[in-house]
PDB file of C-alpha atoms in Angstrom:
ATOM      1  CA  MET U 296       0.026  -0.162  -0.286  1.00 89.00           C
ATOM      2  CA  ILE U 297       2.584   2.899   0.851  1.00 95.00           C
ATOM      3  CA  ASP U 298       6.152   2.335  -0.092  1.00 95.00           C
ATOM      4  CA  VAL U 299       8.905   4.908   1.242  1.00 96.00           C
ATOM      5  CA  LYS U 300      12.480   5.143  -1.116  1.00 96.00           C
ATOM      6  CA  ASN U 301      15.693   6.440   0.312  1.00 96.00           C
ATOM      7  CA  LEU U 302      12.885   9.527   2.055  1.00 96.00           C
ATOM      8  CA  HIS U 303      15.782  12.376   3.388  1.00 96.00           C
ATOM      9  CA  LYS U 304      13.765  15.400   5.305  1.00 96.00           C
ATOM     10  CA  SER U 305      15.485  18.079   6.653  1.00 95.00           C
ATOM     11  CA  PHE U 306      14.918  21.463   8.404  1.00 93.00           C
ATOM     12  CA  GLY U 307      17.334  23.889   7.435  1.00 92.00           C
ATOM     13  CA  ASP U 308      20.802  21.881   8.602  1.00 92.00           C
ATOM     14  CA  LYS U 309      19.087  19.767  11.164  1.00 93.00           C
ATOM     15  CA  GLN U 310      18.597  16.135   9.258  1.00 94.00           C
ATOM     16  CA  VAL U 311      15.639  14.665  10.464  1.00 96.00           C
ATOM     17  CA  LEU U 312      15.363  11.799   8.717  1.00 96.00           C
ATOM     18  CA  CYS U 313      18.430  10.118   6.868  1.00 95.00           C
ATOM     19  CA  GLY U 314      17.479   7.257   3.747  1.00 94.00           C
ATOM     20  CA  ILE U 315      14.146   5.961   5.161  1.00 96.00           C
ATOM     21  CA  ASP U 316      13.633   2.357   3.114  1.00 96.00           C
ATOM     22  CA  GLU U 317      10.027   1.243   4.278  1.00 96.00           C
ATOM     23  CA  HIS U 318       7.140  -1.039   2.439  1.00 96.00           C
ATOM     24  CA  ILE U 319       3.416  -1.272   4.116  1.00 96.00           C
ATOM     25  CA  GLU U 320       1.306  -4.182   3.431  1.00 94.00           C
ATOM     26  CA  LYS U 321      -2.866  -2.991   3.778  1.00 94.00           C
ATOM     27  CA  GLY U 322      -3.897  -4.764   6.887  1.00 94.00           C
ATOM     28  CA  GLU U 323      -0.859  -3.862   8.111  1.00 95.00           C
ATOM     29  CA  LYS U 324      -0.694  -2.560  12.154  1.00 96.00           C
ATOM     30  CA  VAL U 325       2.933  -0.125  12.048  1.00 97.00           C
ATOM     31  CA  VAL U 326       3.472   0.551  15.614  1.00 97.00           C
ATOM     32  CA  ILE U 327       6.173   3.932  15.687  1.00 97.00           C
ATOM     33  CA  ILE U 328       8.483   3.909  18.881  1.00 97.00           C
ATOM     34  CA  GLY U 329      11.494   5.826  20.137  1.00 95.00           C
ATOM     35  CA  PRO U 330      12.359   8.417  21.878  1.00 94.00           C
ATOM     36  CA  SER U 331      10.972  12.211  21.101  1.00 91.00           C
ATOM     37  CA  GLY U 332      12.685  13.942  18.264  1.00 91.00           C
ATOM     38  CA  SER U 333      13.643  10.432  16.702  1.00 94.00           C
ATOM     39  CA  GLY U 334      11.838  11.449  13.847  1.00 94.00           C
ATOM     40  CA  LYS U 335       8.721   9.650  14.086  1.00 96.00           C
ATOM     41  CA  SER U 336       6.045  12.442  13.812  1.00 94.00           C
ATOM     42  CA  THR U 337       8.487  13.598  10.795  1.00 96.00           C
ATOM     43  CA  PHE U 338       8.004  10.161   9.246  1.00 96.00           C
ATOM     44  CA  LEU U 339       4.050  10.114   9.794  1.00 95.00           C
ATOM     45  CA  ARG U 340       4.057  13.211   8.295  1.00 94.00           C
ATOM     46  CA  CYS U 341       5.538  12.887   5.199  1.00 95.00           C
ATOM     47  CA  LEU U 342       3.604   9.780   4.224  1.00 94.00           C
ATOM     48  CA  ASN U 343       0.997  12.050   3.050  1.00 91.00           C
ATOM     49  CA  LEU U 344       3.082  15.507   2.361  1.00 91.00           C
ATOM     50  CA  LEU U 345       2.256  17.469   5.343  1.00 91.00           C
ATOM     51  CA  GLU U 346       5.749  17.767   5.353  1.00 92.00           C
ATOM     52  CA  VAL U 347       7.394  17.726   2.381  1.00 93.00           C
ATOM     53  CA  PRO U 348      10.251  15.622   1.917  1.00 94.00           C
ATOM     54  CA  THR U 349      13.346  16.622   1.074  1.00 95.00           C
ATOM     55  CA  GLU U 350      15.426  14.006  -1.053  1.00 95.00           C
ATOM     56  CA  GLY U 351      13.245  10.208  -1.955  1.00 95.00           C
ATOM     57  CA  SER U 352       9.574   9.434  -3.058  1.00 95.00           C
ATOM     58  CA  VAL U 353       6.986   7.896  -1.281  1.00 95.00           C
ATOM     59  CA  ILE U 354       4.610   5.649  -3.468  1.00 95.00           C
ATOM     60  CA  PHE U 355       0.492   5.761  -2.460  1.00 94.00           C
ATOM     61  CA  GLU U 356      -1.342   2.633  -3.782  1.00 92.00           C
ATOM     62  CA  GLY U 357       1.094   2.825  -6.597  1.00 91.00           C
ATOM     63  CA  LYS U 358       1.204   6.356  -7.770  1.00 90.00           C
ATOM     64  CA  ASP U 359       3.840   8.226  -6.570  1.00 92.00           C
ATOM     65  CA  ILE U 360       2.457  11.188  -4.590  1.00 92.00           C
ATOM     66  CA  THR U 361       5.815  13.447  -3.957  1.00 91.00           C
ATOM     67  CA  LYS U 362       4.848  14.274  -7.978  1.00 89.00           C
ATOM     68  CA  ALA U 363       1.112  14.866  -7.396  1.00 88.00           C
ATOM     69  CA  SER U 364      -0.256  18.381  -8.941  1.00 82.00           C
ATOM     70  CA  GLY U 365      -1.889  20.354  -4.814  1.00 79.00           C
ATOM     71  CA  LYS U 366      -5.464  18.757  -6.205  1.00 83.00           C
ATOM     72  CA  GLU U 367      -3.753  15.188  -7.609  1.00 86.00           C
ATOM     73  CA  LEU U 368      -2.282  15.420  -3.924  1.00 87.00           C
ATOM     74  CA  ASN U 369      -5.679  16.737  -2.525  1.00 86.00           C
ATOM     75  CA  VAL U 370      -7.267  13.745  -4.374  1.00 87.00           C
ATOM     76  CA  ILE U 371      -5.391  10.665  -2.563  1.00 88.00           C
ATOM     77  CA  ARG U 372      -4.597  12.302   1.381  1.00 87.00           C
ATOM     78  CA  GLN U 373      -9.059  11.879   1.792  1.00 89.00           C
ATOM     79  CA  LYS U 374      -7.781   8.068   1.592  1.00 92.00           C
ATOM     80  CA  MET U 375      -5.530   8.618   4.181  1.00 94.00           C
ATOM     81  CA  GLY U 376      -6.881   9.088   7.415  1.00 92.00           C
ATOM     82  CA  MET U 377      -4.995  11.341   9.565  1.00 92.00           C
ATOM     83  CA  VAL U 378      -5.502  11.804  13.487  1.00 92.00           C
ATOM     84  CA  PHE U 379      -3.412  14.265  16.347  1.00 89.00           C
ATOM     85  CA  GLN U 380      -2.052  15.038  19.125  1.00 86.00           C
ATOM     86  CA  HIS U 381      -4.593  17.763  19.312  1.00 86.00           C
ATOM     87  CA  PHE U 382      -8.186  17.497  17.922  1.00 83.00           C
ATOM     88  CA  ASN U 383      -8.830  20.335  15.799  1.00 86.00           C
ATOM     89  CA  LEU U 384     -12.387  20.134  15.678  1.00 94.00           C
ATOM     90  CA  PHE U 385     -14.361  23.426  14.681  1.00 95.00           C
ATOM     91  CA  PRO U 386     -15.203  25.012  18.426  1.00 95.00           C
ATOM     92  CA  HIS U 387     -18.668  26.077  16.238  1.00 97.00           C
ATOM     93  CA  LEU U 388     -19.700  23.535  14.794  1.00 96.00           C
ATOM     94  CA  THR U 389     -22.168  20.318  16.223  1.00 97.00           C
ATOM     95  CA  ILE U 390     -19.998  16.847  16.659  1.00 97.00           C
ATOM     96  CA  ARG U 391     -22.575  16.017  13.784  1.00 97.00           C
ATOM     97  CA  ARG U 392     -21.860  19.253  11.515  1.00 97.00           C
ATOM     98  CA  ASN U 393     -17.601  18.257  12.767  1.00 97.00           C
ATOM     99  CA  ILE U 394     -17.818  14.919  10.775  1.00 97.00           C
ATOM    100  CA  THR U 395     -20.045  15.254   7.721  1.00 97.00           C
ATOM    101  CA  LEU U 396     -18.085  19.116   6.487  1.00 96.00           C
ATOM    102  CA  ALA U 397     -15.627  17.253   4.347  1.00 93.00           C
ATOM    103  CA  PRO U 398     -17.629  14.386   2.405  1.00 94.00           C
ATOM    104  CA  VAL U 399     -20.271  16.988   1.906  1.00 95.00           C
ATOM    105  CA  LYS U 400     -18.311  19.671   0.666  1.00 93.00           C
ATOM    106  CA  LEU U 401     -14.973  17.450  -1.468  1.00 89.00           C
ATOM    107  CA  GLY U 402     -18.943  15.814  -2.873  1.00 91.00           C
ATOM    108  CA  ILE U 403     -18.303  12.584  -1.685  1.00 91.00           C
ATOM    109  CA  MET U 404     -21.928  12.829  -0.586  1.00 94.00           C
ATOM    110  CA  THR U 405     -24.866  14.131  -0.043  1.00 95.00           C
ATOM    111  CA  GLN U 406     -25.725  15.944   3.259  1.00 96.00           C
ATOM    112  CA  GLU U 407     -28.459  12.743   3.965  1.00 96.00           C
ATOM    113  CA  GLN U 408     -25.369  10.010   2.984  1.00 96.00           C
ATOM    114  CA  ALA U 409     -23.028  12.026   5.604  1.00 96.00           C
ATOM    115  CA  ASP U 410     -25.744  12.389   8.564  1.00 97.00           C
ATOM    116  CA  GLU U 411     -25.967   8.419   8.171  1.00 96.00           C
ATOM    117  CA  ARG U 412     -22.946   7.362   7.957  1.00 96.00           C
ATOM    118  CA  ALA U 413     -21.991  10.216  10.690  1.00 97.00           C
ATOM    119  CA  MET U 414     -24.945   8.639  13.151  1.00 97.00           C
ATOM    120  CA  GLU U 415     -23.591   4.602  12.604  1.00 95.00           C
ATOM    121  CA  LEU U 416     -20.339   5.983  13.143  1.00 95.00           C
ATOM    122  CA  LEU U 417     -20.732   7.945  16.214  1.00 96.00           C
ATOM    123  CA  LYS U 418     -22.269   4.262  17.731  1.00 94.00           C
ATOM    124  CA  LYS U 419     -19.103   2.851  17.201  1.00 92.00           C
ATOM    125  CA  VAL U 420     -18.101   4.728  19.086  1.00 91.00           C
ATOM    126  CA  GLY U 421     -20.308   5.096  21.322  1.00 92.00           C
ATOM    127  CA  LEU U 422     -21.619   8.080  21.002  1.00 95.00           C
ATOM    128  CA  PRO U 423     -24.859   9.125  19.383  1.00 96.00           C
ATOM    129  CA  GLU U 424     -25.962  11.001  22.039  1.00 97.00           C
ATOM    130  CA  LYS U 425     -23.298  13.746  21.639  1.00 96.00           C
ATOM    131  CA  ALA U 426     -24.193  14.851  17.690  1.00 97.00           C
ATOM    132  CA  GLU U 427     -26.025  17.635  18.436  1.00 97.00           C
ATOM    133  CA  GLN U 428     -23.700  18.690  20.781  1.00 97.00           C
ATOM    134  CA  TYR U 429     -20.924  21.006  20.464  1.00 97.00           C
ATOM    135  CA  PRO U 430     -16.987  20.218  21.306  1.00 96.00           C
ATOM    136  CA  SER U 431     -16.733  22.176  24.342  1.00 95.00           C
ATOM    137  CA  GLN U 432     -18.744  19.852  25.918  1.00 96.00           C
ATOM    138  CA  LEU U 433     -16.801  17.201  25.363  1.00 95.00           C
ATOM    139  CA  SER U 434     -14.739  15.169  27.411  1.00 92.00           C
ATOM    140  CA  GLY U 435     -10.419  14.975  26.065  1.00 92.00           C
ATOM    141  CA  GLY U 436     -11.053  11.277  25.114  1.00 92.00           C
ATOM    142  CA  GLN U 437     -14.495  12.011  23.579  1.00 94.00           C
ATOM    143  CA  LYS U 438     -13.132  14.798  21.796  1.00 93.00           C
ATOM    144  CA  GLN U 439     -10.311  12.612  20.087  1.00 93.00           C
ATOM    145  CA  ARG U 440     -12.788   9.669  19.779  1.00 93.00           C
ATOM    146  CA  ILE U 441     -14.815  12.133  17.281  1.00 95.00           C
ATOM    147  CA  ALA U 442     -11.237  13.367  15.904  1.00 93.00           C
ATOM    148  CA  ILE U 443     -11.083   8.910  14.483  1.00 94.00           C
ATOM    149  CA  VAL U 444     -14.596   8.682  13.522  1.00 94.00           C
ATOM    150  CA  ARG U 445     -14.823  12.222  11.550  1.00 94.00           C
ATOM    151  CA  SER U 446     -11.532  10.880   9.542  1.00 94.00           C
ATOM    152  CA  LEU U 447     -13.036   7.719   9.668  1.00 94.00           C
ATOM    153  CA  ALA U 448     -16.812   9.274   7.291  1.00 94.00           C
ATOM    154  CA  MET U 449     -13.799  10.017   4.200  1.00 92.00           C
ATOM    155  CA  ASN U 450     -14.028   6.145   4.149  1.00 91.00           C
ATOM    156  CA  PRO U 451     -10.081   6.397   3.927  1.00 94.00           C
ATOM    157  CA  ASP U 452      -8.000   2.804   2.968  1.00 95.00           C
ATOM    158  CA  VAL U 453      -4.872   3.693   5.589  1.00 96.00           C
ATOM    159  CA  MET U 454      -5.614   5.795   9.653  1.00 96.00           C
ATOM    160  CA  LEU U 455      -1.608   7.832   9.936  1.00 96.00           C
ATOM    161  CA  PHE U 456      -2.411   8.281  14.302  1.00 95.00           C
ATOM    162  CA  ASP U 457       0.491  10.964  15.920  1.00 94.00           C
ATOM    163  CA  GLU U 458       0.756  10.432  19.397  1.00 93.00           C
ATOM    164  CA  PRO U 459      -2.697  10.143  19.660  1.00 91.00           C
ATOM    165  CA  THR U 460      -2.852   9.547  23.297  1.00 92.00           C
ATOM    166  CA  SER U 461      -0.539  11.717  25.048  1.00 89.00           C
ATOM    167  CA  ALA U 462      -2.652  14.897  24.773  1.00 85.00           C
ATOM    168  CA  LEU U 463      -5.092  13.091  27.499  1.00 90.00           C
ATOM    169  CA  ASP U 464      -5.491  12.315  30.705  1.00 88.00           C
ATOM    170  CA  PRO U 465      -4.165   9.083  31.531  1.00 86.00           C
ATOM    171  CA  GLU U 466      -7.816   7.823  32.486  1.00 84.00           C
ATOM    172  CA  MET U 467      -9.117   8.966  29.504  1.00 88.00           C
ATOM    173  CA  VAL U 468      -6.718   6.979  27.220  1.00 91.00           C
ATOM    174  CA  ARG U 469      -7.573   3.531  27.965  1.00 90.00           C
ATOM    175  CA  GLU U 470     -11.288   4.744  25.502  1.00 90.00           C
ATOM    176  CA  VAL U 471      -9.661   5.666  22.823  1.00 91.00           C
ATOM    177  CA  LEU U 472      -7.203   2.819  22.634  1.00 92.00           C
ATOM    178  CA  ASP U 473      -9.841   0.539  22.522  1.00 92.00           C
ATOM    179  CA  PHE U 474     -11.397   2.732  19.408  1.00 93.00           C
ATOM    180  CA  MET U 475      -8.366   2.065  17.842  1.00 93.00           C
ATOM    181  CA  LYS U 476      -8.000  -2.043  19.151  1.00 92.00           C
ATOM    182  CA  GLN U 477     -11.895  -1.989  17.301  1.00 93.00           C
ATOM    183  CA  LEU U 478     -10.785  -0.600  14.257  1.00 92.00           C
ATOM    184  CA  ALA U 479      -7.272  -2.582  14.256  1.00 92.00           C
ATOM    185  CA  ASP U 480     -10.249  -5.961  14.652  1.00 91.00           C
ATOM    186  CA  ASP U 481     -12.345  -4.568  12.000  1.00 92.00           C
ATOM    187  CA  GLY U 482      -8.761  -4.765   8.970  1.00 92.00           C
ATOM    188  CA  MET U 483      -8.120  -1.538   9.187  1.00 95.00           C
ATOM    189  CA  THR U 484      -4.430  -0.288   7.988  1.00 96.00           C
ATOM    190  CA  MET U 485      -2.855   1.852  10.254  1.00 96.00           C
ATOM    191  CA  VAL U 486       0.315   3.817  11.231  1.00 97.00           C
ATOM    192  CA  VAL U 487       0.418   4.443  14.536  1.00 96.00           C
ATOM    193  CA  VAL U 488       3.172   6.726  16.015  1.00 96.00           C
ATOM    194  CA  THR U 489       3.070   5.863  20.087  1.00 94.00           C
ATOM    195  CA  HIS U 490       4.641   6.118  23.899  1.00 93.00           C
ATOM    196  CA  GLU U 491       1.726   3.746  24.539  1.00 93.00           C
ATOM    197  CA  MET U 492       3.707   0.167  24.543  1.00 93.00           C
ATOM    198  CA  GLY U 493       0.779  -1.933  25.390  1.00 91.00           C
ATOM    199  CA  PHE U 494      -1.030  -1.038  22.522  1.00 93.00           C
ATOM    200  CA  ALA U 495       1.914  -1.529  20.419  1.00 94.00           C
ATOM    201  CA  LYS U 496       2.433  -5.269  22.128  1.00 94.00           C
ATOM    202  CA  GLU U 497      -1.503  -6.293  21.811  1.00 92.00           C
ATOM    203  CA  VAL U 498      -2.539  -4.192  18.545  1.00 93.00           C
ATOM    204  CA  GLY U 499       1.025  -4.513  16.456  1.00 94.00           C
ATOM    205  CA  SER U 500       1.842  -6.797  13.436  1.00 95.00           C
ATOM    206  CA  ARG U 501       4.856  -5.010  12.800  1.00 96.00           C
ATOM    207  CA  VAL U 502       6.722  -2.564  15.575  1.00 97.00           C
ATOM    208  CA  MET U 503       9.074   0.077  14.242  1.00 97.00           C
ATOM    209  CA  PHE U 504      11.739   1.714  16.586  1.00 97.00           C
ATOM    210  CA  MET U 505      13.238   5.099  15.902  1.00 97.00           C
ATOM    211  CA  ASP U 506      16.137   6.785  16.665  1.00 96.00           C
ATOM    212  CA  GLU U 507      18.492   9.703  14.753  1.00 94.00           C
ATOM    213  CA  GLY U 508      16.336   9.773  11.961  1.00 95.00           C
ATOM    214  CA  LYS U 509      16.526   5.780  10.861  1.00 96.00           C
ATOM    215  CA  ILE U 510      14.221   2.875  11.247  1.00 96.00           C
ATOM    216  CA  MET U 511      17.138   0.911  14.145  1.00 97.00           C
ATOM    217  CA  GLU U 512      14.978  -1.522  14.649  1.00 96.00           C
ATOM    218  CA  GLN U 513      11.131  -3.368  13.446  1.00 97.00           C
ATOM    219  CA  ASN U 514      10.509  -6.360  14.593  1.00 96.00           C
ATOM    220  CA  THR U 515       6.908  -8.715  15.530  1.00 96.00           C
ATOM    221  CA  PRO U 516       6.474  -7.564  18.702  1.00 96.00           C
ATOM    222  CA  ARG U 517       6.868 -10.164  20.807  1.00 95.00           C
ATOM    223  CA  GLU U 518      10.131 -10.698  19.162  1.00 96.00           C
ATOM    224  CA  PHE U 519      10.617  -7.444  19.174  1.00 96.00           C
ATOM    225  CA  PHE U 520      10.231  -7.255  23.010  1.00 96.00           C
ATOM    226  CA  GLU U 521      11.314  -9.965  24.514  1.00 95.00           C
ATOM    227  CA  ASN U 522      14.503 -10.442  22.451  1.00 96.00           C
ATOM    228  CA  PRO U 523      15.880  -6.288  21.076  1.00 95.00           C
ATOM    229  CA  GLN U 524      18.660  -6.834  19.163  1.00 95.00           C
ATOM    230  CA  ASN U 525      20.244  -2.830  18.978  1.00 95.00           C
ATOM    231  CA  ASP U 526      21.740  -1.357  21.458  1.00 95.00           C
ATOM    232  CA  ARG U 527      19.766   1.746  21.295  1.00 95.00           C
ATOM    233  CA  LEU U 528      16.744  -0.217  21.607  1.00 96.00           C
ATOM    234  CA  LYS U 529      17.575  -2.143  24.704  1.00 96.00           C
ATOM    235  CA  GLU U 530      18.166   0.900  26.683  1.00 95.00           C
ATOM    236  CA  PHE U 531      15.502   2.597  25.158  1.00 95.00           C
ATOM    237  CA  LEU U 532      12.831  -0.498  26.408  1.00 95.00           C
ATOM    238  CA  SER U 533      15.001  -0.778  29.686  1.00 94.00           C
ATOM    239  CA  LYS U 534      13.613   2.914  30.501  1.00 92.00           C
ATOM    240  CA  VAL U 535      10.113   2.669  29.715  1.00 89.00           C
ATOM    241  CA  LEU U 536       9.234  -1.019  30.458  1.00 83.00           C
TER     242      LEU U 536
END
């Protein structure tokens, strides 16, 4: 589904990604962990060109998106849902309108179809009664679940998560992770940057460790956590487990 070839990203003199080659298959749940500043979020944001690579290519469903024009890129991005640390909901719109705005505006669905899809997704996430409320009336965990639902309303082929629980109070983390696990069980292709090691062990089909702009090691969750090979990974795991 996603092929990354010789991916570099620099901000001025600082090189953040150093020649990454990676392949992500349809249906995989790739979990990326690593210390702050290792390039995890930059790598994720390069996958849908929120950050434009300095060098290299990202091929999504057979198309090199680094060469796509603005209009073409917007169409491709509709197939790549993105969820951030902060929820980015429109405060002046109801939850239902937050979810239906993009599919209706882009002509993917009629308002009626979008409303139906919104209610279907709100039921799935256990929040149908919140449809006509505003973001300010929701808890952090509820807002993040709505942010995920908003991305799902576009019927994406892959979901990218950039530390989706790091801005939440600890007791709200579980409800978001449970919904992400449900998505994984439903077969959604996912690339998740997170500090939640339990989620990586339980949900990941593959866990990747990044440091200094490189993928230092990756493996199945069991091998990754029980039998790490890279010294830097061993040191990192000794501090977080």
